[in-house]
mmCIF file of C-alpha atoms and ligand atoms in Angstrom:
data_model
loop_
_atom_site.group_PDB
_atom_site.id
_atom_site.type_symbol
_atom_site.label_atom_id
_atom_site.label_comp_id
_atom_site.label_asym_id
_atom_site.label_seq_id
_atom_site.Cartn_x
_atom_site.Cartn_y
_atom_site.Cartn_z
ATOM 1 C CA MET A 13 111.003 -114.690 81.347
ATOM 2 C CA ASN A 14 113.681 -117.315 81.479
ATOM 3 C CA GLN A 15 117.121 -116.204 82.553
ATOM 4 C CA PRO A 16 119.652 -116.743 79.764
ATOM 5 C CA ALA A 17 121.904 -119.687 80.592
ATOM 6 C CA ARG A 18 125.067 -118.404 82.231
ATOM 7 C CA LYS A 19 128.083 -119.085 80.085
ATOM 8 C CA THR A 20 131.006 -120.595 81.914
ATOM 9 C CA ILE A 21 134.142 -119.115 80.483
ATOM 10 C CA ALA A 22 137.246 -121.157 81.233
ATOM 11 C CA PRO A 23 139.490 -118.974 83.402
ATOM 12 C CA SER A 24 142.678 -118.107 81.642
ATOM 13 C CA LYS A 25 145.998 -119.281 83.010
ATOM 14 C CA PRO A 26 148.781 -116.870 82.027
ATOM 15 C CA PHE A 27 151.307 -119.680 81.448
ATOM 16 C CA LEU A 28 148.990 -121.542 79.063
ATOM 17 C CA GLU A 29 148.042 -118.297 77.311
ATOM 18 C CA VAL A 30 151.683 -117.609 76.454
ATOM 19 C CA LEU A 31 152.272 -121.174 75.271
ATOM 20 C CA ASN A 32 149.223 -120.833 73.046
ATOM 21 C CA GLY A 33 150.571 -117.627 71.530
ATOM 22 C CA ASN A 34 148.129 -115.293 73.300
ATOM 23 C CA GLN A 35 148.616 -112.201 75.446
ATOM 24 C CA SER A 36 148.872 -112.553 79.201
ATOM 25 C CA ASN A 37 148.625 -109.834 81.836
ATOM 26 C CA HIS A 38 152.072 -110.608 83.249
ATOM 27 C CA ILE A 39 155.174 -112.642 82.391
ATOM 28 C CA PRO A 40 154.439 -116.109 83.735
ATOM 29 C CA PHE A 41 157.195 -117.912 85.616
ATOM 30 C CA TRP A 42 158.084 -121.267 87.156
ATOM 31 C CA PHE A 43 161.452 -122.828 87.926
ATOM 32 C CA MET A 44 162.869 -126.196 86.971
ATOM 33 C CA ARG A 45 163.311 -128.289 90.140
ATOM 34 C CA GLN A 46 161.137 -125.815 92.032
ATOM 35 C CA ALA A 47 160.127 -128.683 94.319
ATOM 36 C CA GLY A 48 163.263 -130.064 95.899
ATOM 37 C CA ARG A 49 166.106 -129.881 98.324
ATOM 38 C CA TYR A 50 166.495 -126.087 98.587
ATOM 39 C CA LEU A 51 163.102 -126.033 100.353
ATOM 40 C CA PRO A 52 163.164 -126.725 104.115
ATOM 41 C CA GLU A 53 159.668 -128.256 103.953
ATOM 42 C CA TYR A 54 160.901 -130.720 101.299
ATOM 43 C CA ARG A 55 163.949 -131.681 103.361
ATOM 44 C CA GLU A 56 161.704 -132.143 106.378
ATOM 45 C CA LEU A 57 159.316 -134.462 104.544
ATOM 46 C CA ARG A 58 162.268 -136.380 103.085
ATOM 47 C CA THR A 59 163.506 -137.341 106.569
ATOM 48 C CA ARG A 60 160.216 -139.203 107.064
ATOM 49 C CA LYS A 61 160.463 -141.175 103.782
ATOM 50 C CA ASN A 62 162.645 -143.982 102.483
ATOM 51 C CA GLY A 63 164.331 -142.110 99.701
ATOM 52 C CA PHE A 64 163.309 -140.431 96.502
ATOM 53 C CA LEU A 65 161.246 -143.206 94.889
ATOM 54 C CA ASP A 66 159.249 -143.681 98.060
ATOM 55 C CA MET A 67 158.202 -140.030 97.793
ATOM 56 C CA ALA A 68 157.672 -139.967 94.035
ATOM 57 C CA PHE A 69 155.522 -143.138 94.059
ATOM 58 C CA ASN A 70 153.390 -142.054 96.995
ATOM 59 C CA PRO A 71 150.570 -139.924 95.511
ATOM 60 C CA ASP A 72 149.937 -138.004 98.747
ATOM 61 C CA ALA A 73 153.612 -137.188 99.246
ATOM 62 C CA ALA A 74 154.144 -136.359 95.559
ATOM 63 C CA CYS A 75 151.099 -134.073 95.622
ATOM 64 C CA GLU A 76 152.260 -132.335 98.773
ATOM 65 C CA ILE A 77 155.791 -131.789 97.413
ATOM 66 C CA THR A 78 154.463 -130.528 94.066
ATOM 67 C CA LEU A 79 152.403 -127.917 95.902
ATOM 68 C CA GLN A 80 155.108 -126.817 98.382
ATOM 69 C CA PRO A 81 156.676 -124.168 96.102
ATOM 70 C CA ILE A 82 153.231 -123.041 94.889
ATOM 71 C CA HIS A 83 152.027 -122.419 98.431
ATOM 72 C CA ARG A 84 155.219 -120.584 99.331
ATOM 73 C CA PHE A 85 155.805 -118.535 96.159
ATOM 74 C CA GLY A 86 152.733 -118.750 93.880
ATOM 75 C CA MET A 87 154.419 -119.694 90.609
ATOM 76 C CA ASP A 88 152.254 -119.737 87.477
ATOM 77 C CA ALA A 89 152.723 -123.474 87.081
ATOM 78 C CA ALA A 90 153.237 -126.549 89.218
ATOM 79 C CA ILE A 91 155.364 -129.388 87.817
ATOM 80 C CA ILE A 92 154.478 -132.846 89.036
ATOM 81 C CA PHE A 93 157.026 -134.255 91.466
ATOM 82 C CA SER A 94 158.498 -137.307 89.776
ATOM 83 C CA ASP A 95 161.607 -138.105 87.733
ATOM 84 C CA ILE A 96 162.562 -138.885 84.147
ATOM 85 C CA LEU A 97 163.937 -142.256 85.291
ATOM 86 C CA VAL A 98 160.541 -143.691 86.285
ATOM 87 C CA ILE A 99 160.299 -144.974 82.682
ATOM 88 C CA PRO A 100 163.326 -147.327 82.805
ATOM 89 C CA HIS A 101 162.157 -148.345 86.279
ATOM 90 C CA ALA A 102 158.687 -149.156 84.922
ATOM 91 C CA LEU A 103 160.286 -151.123 82.060
ATOM 92 C CA GLY A 104 161.977 -153.349 84.623
ATOM 93 C CA GLN A 105 165.462 -151.841 84.928
ATOM 94 C CA SER A 106 166.631 -151.631 88.526
ATOM 95 C CA LEU A 107 166.891 -148.047 89.770
ATOM 96 C CA ASP A 108 168.189 -146.613 92.992
ATOM 97 C CA PHE A 109 168.803 -143.016 94.045
ATOM 98 C CA VAL A 110 171.890 -142.976 96.203
ATOM 99 C CA ALA A 111 171.988 -139.864 98.406
ATOM 100 C CA GLY A 112 174.758 -137.560 97.233
ATOM 101 C CA GLU A 113 175.604 -139.748 94.222
ATOM 102 C CA GLY A 114 172.530 -139.518 92.024
ATOM 103 C CA PRO A 115 170.750 -142.313 90.184
ATOM 104 C CA LYS A 116 172.215 -145.816 89.824
ATOM 105 C CA LEU A 117 170.838 -148.313 87.282
ATOM 106 C CA ASP A 118 171.939 -151.785 86.166
ATOM 107 C CA PRO A 119 173.589 -150.745 82.894
ATOM 108 C CA ILE A 120 172.210 -152.117 79.624
ATOM 109 C CA ARG A 121 175.102 -152.751 77.248
ATOM 110 C CA ASP A 122 173.889 -155.540 74.936
ATOM 111 C CA GLY A 123 170.875 -157.132 73.289
ATOM 112 C CA SER A 124 170.279 -159.692 76.012
ATOM 113 C CA ALA A 125 170.081 -157.003 78.723
ATOM 114 C CA LEU A 126 167.768 -154.943 76.518
ATOM 115 C CA ALA A 127 165.552 -157.974 75.821
ATOM 116 C CA LYS A 128 164.825 -158.249 79.559
ATOM 117 C CA LEU A 129 162.941 -154.955 79.515
ATOM 118 C CA ASN A 130 159.218 -155.140 78.858
ATOM 119 C CA THR A 131 156.033 -153.155 79.224
ATOM 120 C CA ASP A 132 154.191 -155.692 81.426
ATOM 121 C CA GLN A 133 154.367 -153.468 84.506
ATOM 122 C CA LEU A 134 154.434 -150.091 82.795
ATOM 123 C CA GLU A 135 150.858 -149.310 83.771
ATOM 124 C CA SER A 136 150.928 -150.508 87.365
ATOM 125 C CA ARG A 137 154.265 -148.857 88.140
ATOM 126 C CA LEU A 138 153.251 -145.473 86.719
ATOM 127 C CA THR A 139 149.749 -145.369 88.201
ATOM 128 C CA PRO A 140 150.930 -143.502 91.346
ATOM 129 C CA VAL A 141 152.165 -140.657 89.114
ATOM 130 C CA TYR A 142 148.728 -140.386 87.489
ATOM 131 C CA GLU A 143 147.076 -140.434 90.917
ATOM 132 C CA ALA A 144 149.384 -137.673 92.123
ATOM 133 C CA LEU A 145 148.509 -135.593 89.043
ATOM 134 C CA SER A 146 144.772 -135.884 89.648
ATOM 135 C CA LYS A 147 145.227 -134.928 93.276
ATOM 136 C CA VAL A 148 147.278 -131.847 92.374
ATOM 137 C CA SER A 149 144.847 -130.956 89.632
ATOM 138 C CA GLY A 150 142.037 -130.905 92.196
ATOM 139 C CA GLU A 151 143.992 -128.568 94.480
ATOM 140 C CA LEU A 152 145.298 -125.891 92.122
ATOM 141 C CA ASP A 153 143.521 -122.558 91.782
ATOM 142 C CA ASP A 154 142.207 -121.352 88.428
ATOM 143 C CA LYS A 155 145.372 -119.362 87.591
ATOM 144 C CA THR A 156 147.993 -122.053 88.118
ATOM 145 C CA ALA A 157 148.735 -124.569 85.393
ATOM 146 C CA LEU A 158 149.853 -128.174 85.877
ATOM 147 C CA ILE A 159 152.870 -129.486 83.966
ATOM 148 C CA GLY A 160 153.473 -133.162 83.265
ATOM 149 C CA PHE A 161 156.857 -134.276 81.976
ATOM 150 C CA ALA A 162 159.127 -137.019 80.749
ATOM 151 C CA GLY A 163 162.718 -137.384 79.664
ATOM 152 C CA ALA A 164 163.455 -137.494 75.950
ATOM 153 C CA PRO A 165 164.524 -140.952 74.724
ATOM 154 C CA TRP A 166 168.161 -139.939 74.149
ATOM 155 C CA THR A 167 168.626 -138.548 77.678
ATOM 156 C CA VAL A 168 166.843 -141.468 79.349
ATOM 157 C CA ALA A 169 168.915 -143.895 77.246
ATOM 158 C CA THR A 170 172.142 -142.260 78.466
ATOM 159 C CA TYR A 171 171.231 -143.219 82.044
ATOM 160 C CA MET A 172 170.085 -146.695 80.972
ATOM 161 C CA VAL A 173 173.318 -147.514 79.150
ATOM 162 C CA GLU A 174 175.792 -145.699 81.389
ATOM 163 C CA GLY A 175 174.062 -146.940 84.547
ATOM 164 C CA GLY A 176 173.927 -143.402 85.965
ATOM 165 C CA GLY A 177 175.349 -139.976 85.248
ATOM 166 C CA SER A 178 178.328 -139.732 82.908
ATOM 167 C CA LYS A 179 181.061 -137.262 81.997
ATOM 168 C CA ASP A 180 181.785 -138.388 78.437
ATOM 169 C CA PHE A 181 178.849 -140.697 77.525
ATOM 170 C CA SER A 182 181.356 -143.171 76.074
ATOM 171 C CA ASN A 183 179.200 -146.293 76.518
ATOM 172 C CA VAL A 184 175.980 -144.882 75.135
ATOM 173 C CA LYS A 185 177.741 -143.159 72.236
ATOM 174 C CA LYS A 186 179.669 -146.323 71.449
ATOM 175 C CA MET A 187 176.329 -148.140 71.214
ATOM 176 C CA ALA A 188 174.681 -145.363 69.151
ATOM 177 C CA TYR A 189 177.577 -145.269 66.643
ATOM 178 C CA GLY A 190 178.597 -148.931 66.735
ATOM 179 C CA GLN A 191 175.289 -150.781 67.104
ATOM 180 C CA PRO A 192 172.717 -148.342 65.719
ATOM 181 C CA GLU A 193 170.134 -151.105 65.212
ATOM 182 C CA LEU A 194 170.330 -152.220 68.827
ATOM 183 C CA PHE A 195 170.271 -148.613 69.990
ATOM 184 C CA SER A 196 167.246 -147.897 67.755
ATOM 185 C CA THR A 197 165.390 -150.756 69.406
ATOM 186 C CA MET A 198 165.986 -149.127 72.787
ATOM 187 C CA ILE A 199 165.003 -145.665 71.511
ATOM 188 C CA ASP A 200 161.823 -147.060 69.890
ATOM 189 C CA LEU A 201 160.826 -148.740 73.149
ATOM 190 C CA LEU A 202 161.339 -145.398 74.905
ATOM 191 C CA VAL A 203 159.340 -143.511 72.257
ATOM 192 C CA GLU A 204 156.355 -145.849 72.660
ATOM 193 C CA SER A 205 156.437 -145.942 76.476
ATOM 194 C CA THR A 206 157.061 -142.216 76.849
ATOM 195 C CA ALA A 207 154.250 -141.218 74.478
ATOM 196 C CA HIS A 208 151.879 -143.517 76.356
ATOM 197 C CA TYR A 209 153.064 -142.095 79.690
ATOM 198 C CA LEU A 210 152.573 -138.481 78.550
ATOM 199 C CA ILE A 211 149.094 -139.188 77.167
ATOM 200 C CA LYS A 212 148.090 -140.758 80.480
ATOM 201 C CA GLN A 213 149.465 -137.717 82.310
ATOM 202 C CA ILE A 214 147.202 -135.457 80.229
ATOM 203 C CA GLU A 215 144.240 -137.684 81.023
ATOM 204 C CA ALA A 216 145.107 -137.413 84.730
ATOM 205 C CA GLY A 217 145.132 -133.600 84.650
ATOM 206 C CA ALA A 218 148.380 -132.321 83.107
ATOM 207 C CA GLU A 219 147.622 -129.224 81.016
ATOM 208 C CA THR A 220 150.973 -128.971 79.293
ATOM 209 C CA LEU A 221 154.045 -131.192 78.990
ATOM 210 C CA GLN A 222 157.767 -130.652 79.096
ATOM 211 C CA ILE A 223 160.196 -133.057 77.433
ATOM 212 C CA PHE A 224 163.636 -132.899 79.090
ATOM 213 C CA ASP A 225 166.518 -133.704 76.740
ATOM 214 C CA SER A 226 169.166 -132.761 79.283
ATOM 215 C CA TRP A 227 172.068 -134.378 77.419
ATOM 216 C CA ALA A 228 171.131 -133.253 73.893
ATOM 217 C CA GLY A 229 174.358 -131.232 73.911
ATOM 218 C CA ALA A 230 176.449 -134.422 73.886
ATOM 219 C CA LEU A 231 175.413 -135.255 70.300
ATOM 220 C CA ASP A 232 177.044 -134.065 67.068
ATOM 221 C CA SER A 233 174.702 -132.564 64.468
ATOM 222 C CA ASP A 234 173.918 -135.778 62.548
ATOM 223 C CA GLU A 235 173.410 -137.763 65.720
ATOM 224 C CA PHE A 236 171.307 -134.912 67.139
ATOM 225 C CA GLN A 237 168.965 -135.273 64.176
ATOM 226 C CA LYS A 238 168.787 -139.053 64.614
ATOM 227 C CA TRP A 239 168.557 -139.454 68.389
ATOM 228 C CA ALA A 240 167.168 -136.132 69.654
ATOM 229 C CA ILE A 241 164.958 -134.649 66.930
ATOM 230 C CA GLU A 242 163.443 -137.765 65.341
ATOM 231 C CA PRO A 243 162.402 -139.622 68.513
ATOM 232 C CA THR A 244 161.023 -136.391 70.004
ATOM 233 C CA LYS A 245 159.032 -135.753 66.838
ATOM 234 C CA LYS A 246 157.537 -139.252 67.063
ATOM 235 C CA ILE A 247 156.470 -138.625 70.657
ATOM 236 C CA VAL A 248 155.002 -135.217 69.820
ATOM 237 C CA ASP A 249 153.089 -136.717 66.871
ATOM 238 C CA LEU A 250 151.692 -139.537 69.020
ATOM 239 C CA VAL A 251 150.621 -137.159 71.794
ATOM 240 C CA LYS A 252 149.104 -134.669 69.336
ATOM 241 C CA THR A 253 147.144 -137.412 67.577
ATOM 242 C CA SER A 254 145.065 -137.958 70.698
ATOM 243 C CA HIS A 255 145.432 -134.470 72.247
ATOM 244 C CA PRO A 256 146.042 -131.977 69.414
ATOM 245 C CA ASP A 257 145.722 -128.870 71.596
ATOM 246 C CA ILE A 258 148.106 -129.759 74.390
ATOM 247 C CA PRO A 259 151.131 -127.440 74.387
ATOM 248 C CA ILE A 260 154.470 -129.277 74.542
ATOM 249 C CA ILE A 261 157.692 -127.587 75.663
ATOM 250 C CA GLY A 262 160.914 -129.123 74.371
ATOM 251 C CA PHE A 263 164.104 -128.600 76.383
ATOM 252 C CA PRO A 264 167.127 -129.786 74.363
ATOM 253 C CA LYS A 265 169.750 -128.625 76.849
ATOM 254 C CA GLY A 266 173.083 -127.739 75.290
ATOM 255 C CA ALA A 267 171.800 -127.927 71.703
ATOM 256 C CA GLY A 268 173.365 -124.560 70.781
ATOM 257 C CA TYR A 269 172.830 -123.679 67.122
ATOM 258 C CA ASN A 270 170.852 -126.943 66.754
ATOM 259 C CA TYR A 271 168.003 -125.305 68.698
ATOM 260 C CA ILE A 272 166.826 -124.033 65.307
ATOM 261 C CA ALA A 273 166.686 -127.524 63.760
ATOM 262 C CA TYR A 274 164.991 -128.796 66.920
ATOM 263 C CA ALA A 275 162.329 -126.042 66.775
ATOM 264 C CA GLU A 276 161.705 -126.714 63.103
ATOM 265 C CA GLY A 277 161.890 -130.502 63.225
ATOM 266 C CA THR A 278 160.137 -131.772 66.356
ATOM 267 C CA GLY A 279 156.700 -130.150 66.298
ATOM 268 C CA VAL A 280 157.016 -128.851 69.870
ATOM 269 C CA THR A 281 154.933 -125.806 70.819
ATOM 270 C CA ALA A 282 157.602 -123.944 72.786
ATOM 271 C CA LEU A 283 161.323 -124.100 73.519
ATOM 272 C CA GLY A 284 163.022 -124.292 76.902
ATOM 273 C CA LEU A 285 166.347 -122.440 76.649
ATOM 274 C CA ASP A 286 169.408 -123.420 78.663
ATOM 275 C CA SER A 287 171.542 -120.679 80.218
ATOM 276 C CA GLN A 288 174.227 -120.891 77.526
ATOM 277 C CA VAL A 289 171.843 -119.735 74.787
ATOM 278 C CA PRO A 290 172.567 -116.035 74.127
ATOM 279 C CA THR A 291 169.295 -114.230 74.815
ATOM 280 C CA LYS A 292 169.782 -111.690 71.998
ATOM 281 C CA TRP A 293 170.281 -114.520 69.504
ATOM 282 C CA ALA A 294 167.236 -116.373 70.903
ATOM 283 C CA ALA A 295 165.089 -113.246 70.484
ATOM 284 C CA GLN A 296 166.050 -112.984 66.845
ATOM 285 C CA ALA A 297 166.453 -116.644 65.782
ATOM 286 C CA LEU A 298 164.108 -118.692 68.003
ATOM 287 C CA GLN A 299 161.364 -116.525 69.477
ATOM 288 C CA PRO A 300 159.872 -115.701 66.049
ATOM 289 C CA LEU A 301 159.390 -119.467 65.566
ATOM 290 C CA MET A 302 157.623 -120.184 68.854
ATOM 291 C CA PRO A 303 157.330 -119.053 72.503
ATOM 292 C CA VAL A 304 160.519 -119.458 74.527
ATOM 293 C CA GLN A 305 161.094 -120.228 78.187
ATOM 294 C CA GLY A 306 164.246 -119.576 80.166
ATOM 295 C CA ASN A 307 167.002 -119.049 80.885
ATOM 296 C CA LEU A 308 168.465 -117.445 84.010
ATOM 297 C CA ASP A 309 171.658 -119.165 85.131
ATOM 298 C CA PRO A 310 170.710 -121.065 88.328
ATOM 299 C CA MET A 311 174.116 -120.039 89.700
ATOM 300 C CA ALA A 312 173.121 -116.358 89.482
ATOM 301 C CA LEU A 313 170.189 -117.332 91.676
ATOM 302 C CA LEU A 314 172.523 -119.169 94.029
ATOM 303 C CA ALA A 315 174.697 -116.035 94.231
ATOM 304 C CA GLY A 316 171.796 -113.571 94.667
ATOM 305 C CA GLY A 317 172.266 -109.803 95.087
ATOM 306 C CA ASP A 318 173.498 -107.551 92.272
ATOM 307 C CA ALA A 319 174.615 -110.462 90.060
ATOM 308 C CA LEU A 320 171.110 -111.888 90.183
ATOM 309 C CA LYS A 321 169.547 -108.501 89.440
ATOM 310 C CA LEU A 322 171.796 -107.914 86.433
ATOM 311 C CA ALA A 323 171.192 -111.377 85.000
ATOM 312 C CA VAL A 324 167.416 -111.058 85.420
ATOM 313 C CA GLU A 325 167.438 -107.639 83.750
ATOM 314 C CA ARG A 326 169.322 -109.020 80.769
ATOM 315 C CA VAL A 327 166.971 -111.985 80.302
ATOM 316 C CA LEU A 328 163.871 -109.810 80.638
ATOM 317 C CA GLY A 329 165.344 -107.023 78.514
ATOM 318 C CA ASP A 330 166.108 -109.358 75.635
ATOM 319 C CA LEU A 331 163.119 -111.724 75.705
ATOM 320 C CA SER A 332 160.102 -110.070 77.296
ATOM 321 C CA ASP A 333 158.946 -108.295 74.125
ATOM 322 C CA GLY A 334 158.004 -111.618 72.513
ATOM 323 C CA GLN A 335 156.146 -114.730 73.687
ATOM 324 C CA PHE A 336 158.025 -115.525 76.871
ATOM 325 C CA VAL A 337 157.894 -117.599 80.058
ATOM 326 C CA PHE A 338 160.516 -116.813 82.674
ATOM 327 C CA ASN A 339 162.439 -119.812 84.009
ATOM 328 C CA LEU A 340 165.955 -120.881 84.847
ATOM 329 C CA GLY A 341 168.230 -122.448 82.239
ATOM 330 C CA HIS A 342 168.525 -125.584 84.383
ATOM 331 C CA GLY A 343 167.303 -126.820 87.777
ATOM 332 C CA ILE A 344 167.579 -124.768 90.984
ATOM 333 C CA HIS A 345 170.791 -125.645 92.816
ATOM 334 C CA LYS A 346 170.088 -127.434 96.114
ATOM 335 C CA ASP A 347 172.079 -124.874 98.147
ATOM 336 C CA THR A 348 170.050 -121.906 96.869
ATOM 337 C CA PRO A 349 168.813 -119.774 99.787
ATOM 338 C CA VAL A 350 165.025 -119.466 99.835
ATOM 339 C CA GLU A 351 165.524 -115.681 100.263
ATOM 340 C CA HIS A 352 167.152 -115.513 96.828
ATOM 341 C CA VAL A 353 164.125 -117.134 95.275
ATOM 342 C CA GLU A 354 161.959 -114.538 97.053
ATOM 343 C CA GLU A 355 164.266 -111.814 95.748
ATOM 344 C CA LEU A 356 163.954 -113.136 92.184
ATOM 345 C CA ILE A 357 160.168 -113.307 92.359
ATOM 346 C CA GLY A 358 160.134 -109.763 93.758
ATOM 347 C CA LEU A 359 162.094 -108.617 90.695
ATOM 348 C CA LEU A 360 159.754 -110.463 88.323
ATOM 349 C CA ARG A 361 156.660 -108.963 89.916
ATOM 350 C CA SER A 362 157.965 -105.388 90.052
HETATM 351 O O1 CP3 B 11 160.485 -129.690 90.557
HETATM 352 C C1 CP3 B 11 160.673 -130.310 89.493
HETATM 353 O O2 CP3 B 11 161.339 -129.842 88.553
HETATM 354 C C2 CP3 B 11 159.961 -131.643 89.286
HETATM 355 C C3 CP3 B 11 160.678 -132.791 89.650
HETATM 356 C C4 CP3 B 11 161.865 -133.305 88.837
HETATM 357 C C5 CP3 B 11 162.870 -134.113 89.441
HETATM 358 N N1 CP3 B 11 163.687 -134.570 88.453
HETATM 359 C C6 CP3 B 11 162.944 -134.431 90.861
HETATM 360 C C7 CP3 B 11 164.212 -134.889 91.441
HETATM 361 C C8 CP3 B 11 162.161 -133.226 87.474
HETATM 362 C C9 CP3 B 11 161.474 -132.439 86.372
HETATM 363 C C10 CP3 B 11 163.318 -134.040 87.240
HETATM 364 C C11 CP3 B 11 163.906 -134.258 85.907
HETATM 365 C C12 CP3 B 11 165.209 -134.941 85.805
HETATM 366 N N2 CP3 B 11 165.681 -135.988 86.542
HETATM 367 C C13 CP3 B 11 166.156 -134.655 84.794
HETATM 368 C C14 CP3 B 11 165.981 -133.629 83.706
HETATM 369 C C15 CP3 B 11 166.312 -132.258 84.174
HETATM 370 C C16 CP3 B 11 167.759 -132.064 84.517
HETATM 371 O O3 CP3 B 11 168.031 -131.894 85.717
HETATM 372 O O4 CP3 B 11 168.585 -132.094 83.598
HETATM 373 C C17 CP3 B 11 167.241 -135.528 84.991
HETATM 374 C C18 CP3 B 11 168.507 -135.581 84.156
HETATM 375 C C19 CP3 B 11 166.923 -136.379 86.098
HETATM 376 C C20 CP3 B 11 167.734 -137.495 86.639
HETATM 377 C C21 CP3 B 11 168.081 -137.293 88.060
HETATM 378 N N3 CP3 B 11 167.182 -137.355 89.106
HETATM 379 C C22 CP3 B 11 169.361 -137.014 88.605
HETATM 380 C C23 CP3 B 11 170.623 -136.860 87.790
HETATM 381 C C24 CP3 B 11 169.190 -136.933 89.990
HETATM 382 C C25 CP3 B 11 170.294 -136.766 91.009
HETATM 383 C C26 CP3 B 11 170.852 -135.401 90.995
HETATM 384 C C27 CP3 B 11 170.122 -134.548 91.986
HETATM 385 O O5 CP3 B 11 169.763 -133.421 91.638
HETATM 386 O O6 CP3 B 11 169.944 -135.055 93.097
HETATM 387 C C28 CP3 B 11 167.825 -137.106 90.297
HETATM 388 C C29 CP3 B 11 167.187 -137.055 91.637
HETATM 389 C C30 CP3 B 11 166.093 -136.063 91.822
HETATM 390 N N4 CP3 B 11 165.048 -135.850 90.950
HETATM 391 C C31 CP3 B 11 165.908 -135.200 92.944
HETATM 392 C C32 CP3 B 11 164.739 -134.453 92.707
HETATM 393 C C33 CP3 B 11 164.086 -133.448 93.612
HETATM 394 C C34 CP3 B 11 166.767 -135.162 94.183
HETATM 395 C C35 CP3 B 11 166.230 -136.200 95.112
HETATM 396 C C36 CP3 B 11 166.677 -135.999 96.516
HETATM 397 O O7 CP3 B 11 167.829 -136.348 96.784
HETATM 398 O O8 CP3 B 11 165.869 -135.539 97.332
#
């Protein structure tokens, strides 16, 4: 008699199960900026490279860095080592990461500067990211998920117009309020390029995506609708047209009460919560809408000890009854002792 064909059942990854609204056997966790300067092995590799872009655009280095925290701690997901600013770079805007000062770009303040951007090199400049994703994808075990990401158009535009980080966003907000047509042209270019970039990341092995809108909190409610929700919805729609089942996490940092409008208006699958979101409110107002991820204050992790324990207990106590992925509310601080990360993971596993 013939043996019945053996069915291959796709192994379940706890992180993806939660994003898809299913049960998982434990609370999955990963940390924003889990690959980075707090890790000695990252700092060591960095001394052998010519700066951040040299690492991010080298598929072997990017793969190695992506896997560093996974090998050390075994998170439920790896996030590809890259940056949200690779999009303006690929569109032709000059970009430099100055050690200790953050990103520097040639600011775009008018139509003629904007007109210089184009998509001619988008593909060739982003190919190393796709190569890094396929390498990582080939190395992960069957429990660990791979996250691709991009910045949301509003947040990326803040860097493009300000020329770097900003305290008050005066230039970009002046453009958004004063020249909305010009600003829309920039946002539309970012929507198209970012959707394309995310789709290619899926095709290279990303199993879920996170959209970072780190400066969403700088917008008033009307502007939040216009520049955070609508462009994100367009990206989500474009990605879902070709990949309807891919879970997408939206992270509108600082959105406050507008998290509700964002959850209802963008089409994202899950919400990344920043540390300022009250966890009791999130459990009652957001978690019934979709799975949530967050939101330990990275400074509690920097501090460690009893403060860390208390903060972790509160987050877990308030959110772990619903669909939940444990994360920080923002990136790990570079001075965080590795022992504190071990301590945190010990708490999560116990
Ligand atoms: O581990 C991961 O989370 C993946 C890698 C990742 C980086 N940047 C690597 C990085 C991710 C997801 C990002 C996203 C990113 N980049 C955001 C959104 C999240 C957030 O932090 O709000 C933003 C706003 C940026 C822009 C950016 N890149 C800034 C402002 C800086 C300088 C500040 C800093 O932390 O150094 C960067 C540089 C950067 N991106 C580093 C890393 C590891 C530091 C590079 C180094 O000096 O070694």
